[in-house]
Coordinates of C-alpha atoms in Angstrom, one line a residue:
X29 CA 66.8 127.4 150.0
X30 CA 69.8 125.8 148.5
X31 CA 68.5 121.9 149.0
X32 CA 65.3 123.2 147.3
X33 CA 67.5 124.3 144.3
X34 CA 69.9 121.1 144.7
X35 CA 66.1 119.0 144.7
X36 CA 64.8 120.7 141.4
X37 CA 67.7 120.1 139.9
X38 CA 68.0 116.4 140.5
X39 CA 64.4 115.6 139.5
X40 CA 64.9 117.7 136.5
X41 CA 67.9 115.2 135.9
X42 CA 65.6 112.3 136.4
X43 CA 62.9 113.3 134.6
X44 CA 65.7 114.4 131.2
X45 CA 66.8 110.5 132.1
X46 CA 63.3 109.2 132.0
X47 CA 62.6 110.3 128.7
X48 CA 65.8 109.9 127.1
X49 CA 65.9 107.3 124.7
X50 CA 68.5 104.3 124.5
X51 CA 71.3 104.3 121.8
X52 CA 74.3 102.2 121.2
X53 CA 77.1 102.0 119.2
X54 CA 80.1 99.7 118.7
X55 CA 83.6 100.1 116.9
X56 CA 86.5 97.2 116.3
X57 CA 89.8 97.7 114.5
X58 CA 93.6 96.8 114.8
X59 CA 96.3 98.9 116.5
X60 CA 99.5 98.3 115.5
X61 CA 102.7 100.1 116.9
X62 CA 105.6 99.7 114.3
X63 CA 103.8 97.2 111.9
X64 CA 103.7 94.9 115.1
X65 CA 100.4 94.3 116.9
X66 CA 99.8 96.5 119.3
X67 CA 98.8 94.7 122.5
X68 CA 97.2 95.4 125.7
X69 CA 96.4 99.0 124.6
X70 CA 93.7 100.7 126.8
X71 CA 90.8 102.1 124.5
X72 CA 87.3 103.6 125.9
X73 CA 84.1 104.1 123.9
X74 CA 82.5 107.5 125.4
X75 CA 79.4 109.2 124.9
X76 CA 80.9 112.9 124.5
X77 CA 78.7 115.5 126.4
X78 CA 79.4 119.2 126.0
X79 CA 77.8 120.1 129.1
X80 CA 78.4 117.2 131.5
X81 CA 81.0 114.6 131.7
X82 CA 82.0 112.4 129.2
X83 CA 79.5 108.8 129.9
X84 CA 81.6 106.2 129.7
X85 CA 79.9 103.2 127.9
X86 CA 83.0 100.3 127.4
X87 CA 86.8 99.6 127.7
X88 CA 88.4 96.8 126.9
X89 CA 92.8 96.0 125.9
X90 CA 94.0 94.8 122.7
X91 CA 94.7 91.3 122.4
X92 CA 97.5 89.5 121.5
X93 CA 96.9 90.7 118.1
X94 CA 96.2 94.0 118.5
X95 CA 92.0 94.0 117.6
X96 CA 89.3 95.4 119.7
X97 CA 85.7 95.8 119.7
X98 CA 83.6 97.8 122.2
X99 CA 80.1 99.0 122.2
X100 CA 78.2 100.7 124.3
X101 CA 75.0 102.0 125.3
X102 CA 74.0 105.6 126.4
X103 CA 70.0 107.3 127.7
X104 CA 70.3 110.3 126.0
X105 CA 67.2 113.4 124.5
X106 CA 69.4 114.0 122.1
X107 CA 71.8 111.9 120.1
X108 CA 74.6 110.3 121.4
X109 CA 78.2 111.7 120.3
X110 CA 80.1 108.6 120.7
X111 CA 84.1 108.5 120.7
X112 CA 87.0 106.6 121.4
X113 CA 89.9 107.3 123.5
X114 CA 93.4 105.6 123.1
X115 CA 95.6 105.4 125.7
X116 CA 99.1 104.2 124.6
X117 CA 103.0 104.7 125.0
X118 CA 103.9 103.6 120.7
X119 CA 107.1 105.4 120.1
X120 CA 107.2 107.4 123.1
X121 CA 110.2 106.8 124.5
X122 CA 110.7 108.1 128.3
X123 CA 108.2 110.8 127.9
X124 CA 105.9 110.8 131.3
X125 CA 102.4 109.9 131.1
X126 CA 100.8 108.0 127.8
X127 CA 99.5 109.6 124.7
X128 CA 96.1 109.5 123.9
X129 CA 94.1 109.8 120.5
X130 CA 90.6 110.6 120.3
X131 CA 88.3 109.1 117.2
X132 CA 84.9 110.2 117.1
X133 CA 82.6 107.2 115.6
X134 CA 80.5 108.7 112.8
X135 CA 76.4 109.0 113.6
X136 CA 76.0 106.2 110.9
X137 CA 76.7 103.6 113.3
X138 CA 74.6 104.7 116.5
X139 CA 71.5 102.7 116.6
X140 CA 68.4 103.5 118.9
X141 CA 68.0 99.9 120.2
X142 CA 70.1 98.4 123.0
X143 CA 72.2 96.3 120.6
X144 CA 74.1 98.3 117.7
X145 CA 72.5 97.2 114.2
X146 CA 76.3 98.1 112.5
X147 CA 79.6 98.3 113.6
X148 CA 81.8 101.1 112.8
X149 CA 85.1 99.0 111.3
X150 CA 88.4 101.6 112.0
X151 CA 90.5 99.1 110.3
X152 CA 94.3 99.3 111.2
X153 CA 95.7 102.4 112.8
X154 CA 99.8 102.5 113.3
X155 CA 99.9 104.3 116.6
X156 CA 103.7 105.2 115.9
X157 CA 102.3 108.3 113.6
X158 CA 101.5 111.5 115.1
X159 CA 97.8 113.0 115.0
X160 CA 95.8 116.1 115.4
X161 CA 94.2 116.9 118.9
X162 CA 96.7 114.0 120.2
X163 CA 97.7 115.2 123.8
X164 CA 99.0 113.1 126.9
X165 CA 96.7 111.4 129.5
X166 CA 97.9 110.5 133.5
X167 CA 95.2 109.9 134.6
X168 CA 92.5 107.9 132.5

């Protein structure tokens, strides 16, 4: 009974996958912490799902001078939500864990082709502030 269930449910999956259609998205900006480039941050470019877990779609660090660029591409009925995640420890002192700020990437920029016809440009961001919805992250 129950593999029957588990079985309908994965070909429903498939078949939601099937016809889904491809979009993609891409962001770049600067982080700084302290007017000083912020390097080696961790940042990852999500497809946000309500239902399911979040589909992860790029990562990448900061350079040497603090820029990034991701992008991504998600098979989704419905459009993609995309977001970024930064993981960082910017004026944090000895507090455990590392904060993490979530940016949500405005529908303008998700294309549905493979390749992202426009890049969403954050411009700088000075990590040392403090922002809404920031919370701590251990395990990203």
């Amino acid at each position: 009974m129950y593999s029957r269930i588990i079985f309908y449910c994965f070909c429903l999956f498939s078949a939601c996958q099937a016809i889904g259609r491809t979009q993609s998205t891409a962001i770049e900006g600067v982080l700084l912490c302290e007017d000083k480039p912020a390097k080696d941050v961790l940042i990852k470019l999500y497809d946000h799902d309500t239902v399911s877990p979040d589909e992860l779609m790029d990562s990448a660090k900061t350079d040497a001078d603090g820029h990034f660029r991701l992008s991504g591409t998600a098979d989704e009925i419905s459009g993609i939500e995309p977001k970024i995640n930064i993981y960082h420890d910017c004026d944090d002192g000895i507090l455990p864990c590392q904060r993490r700020i979530t940016i949500f990437i405005p529908s303008k920029y998700v294309s549905n082709t493979k390749q992202p016809s426009e890049t969403f440009n954050l411009g700088r961001l000075q990590l040392a502030g403090k922002y809404a919805g920031e919370s701590r992250d251990c395990l990203h």
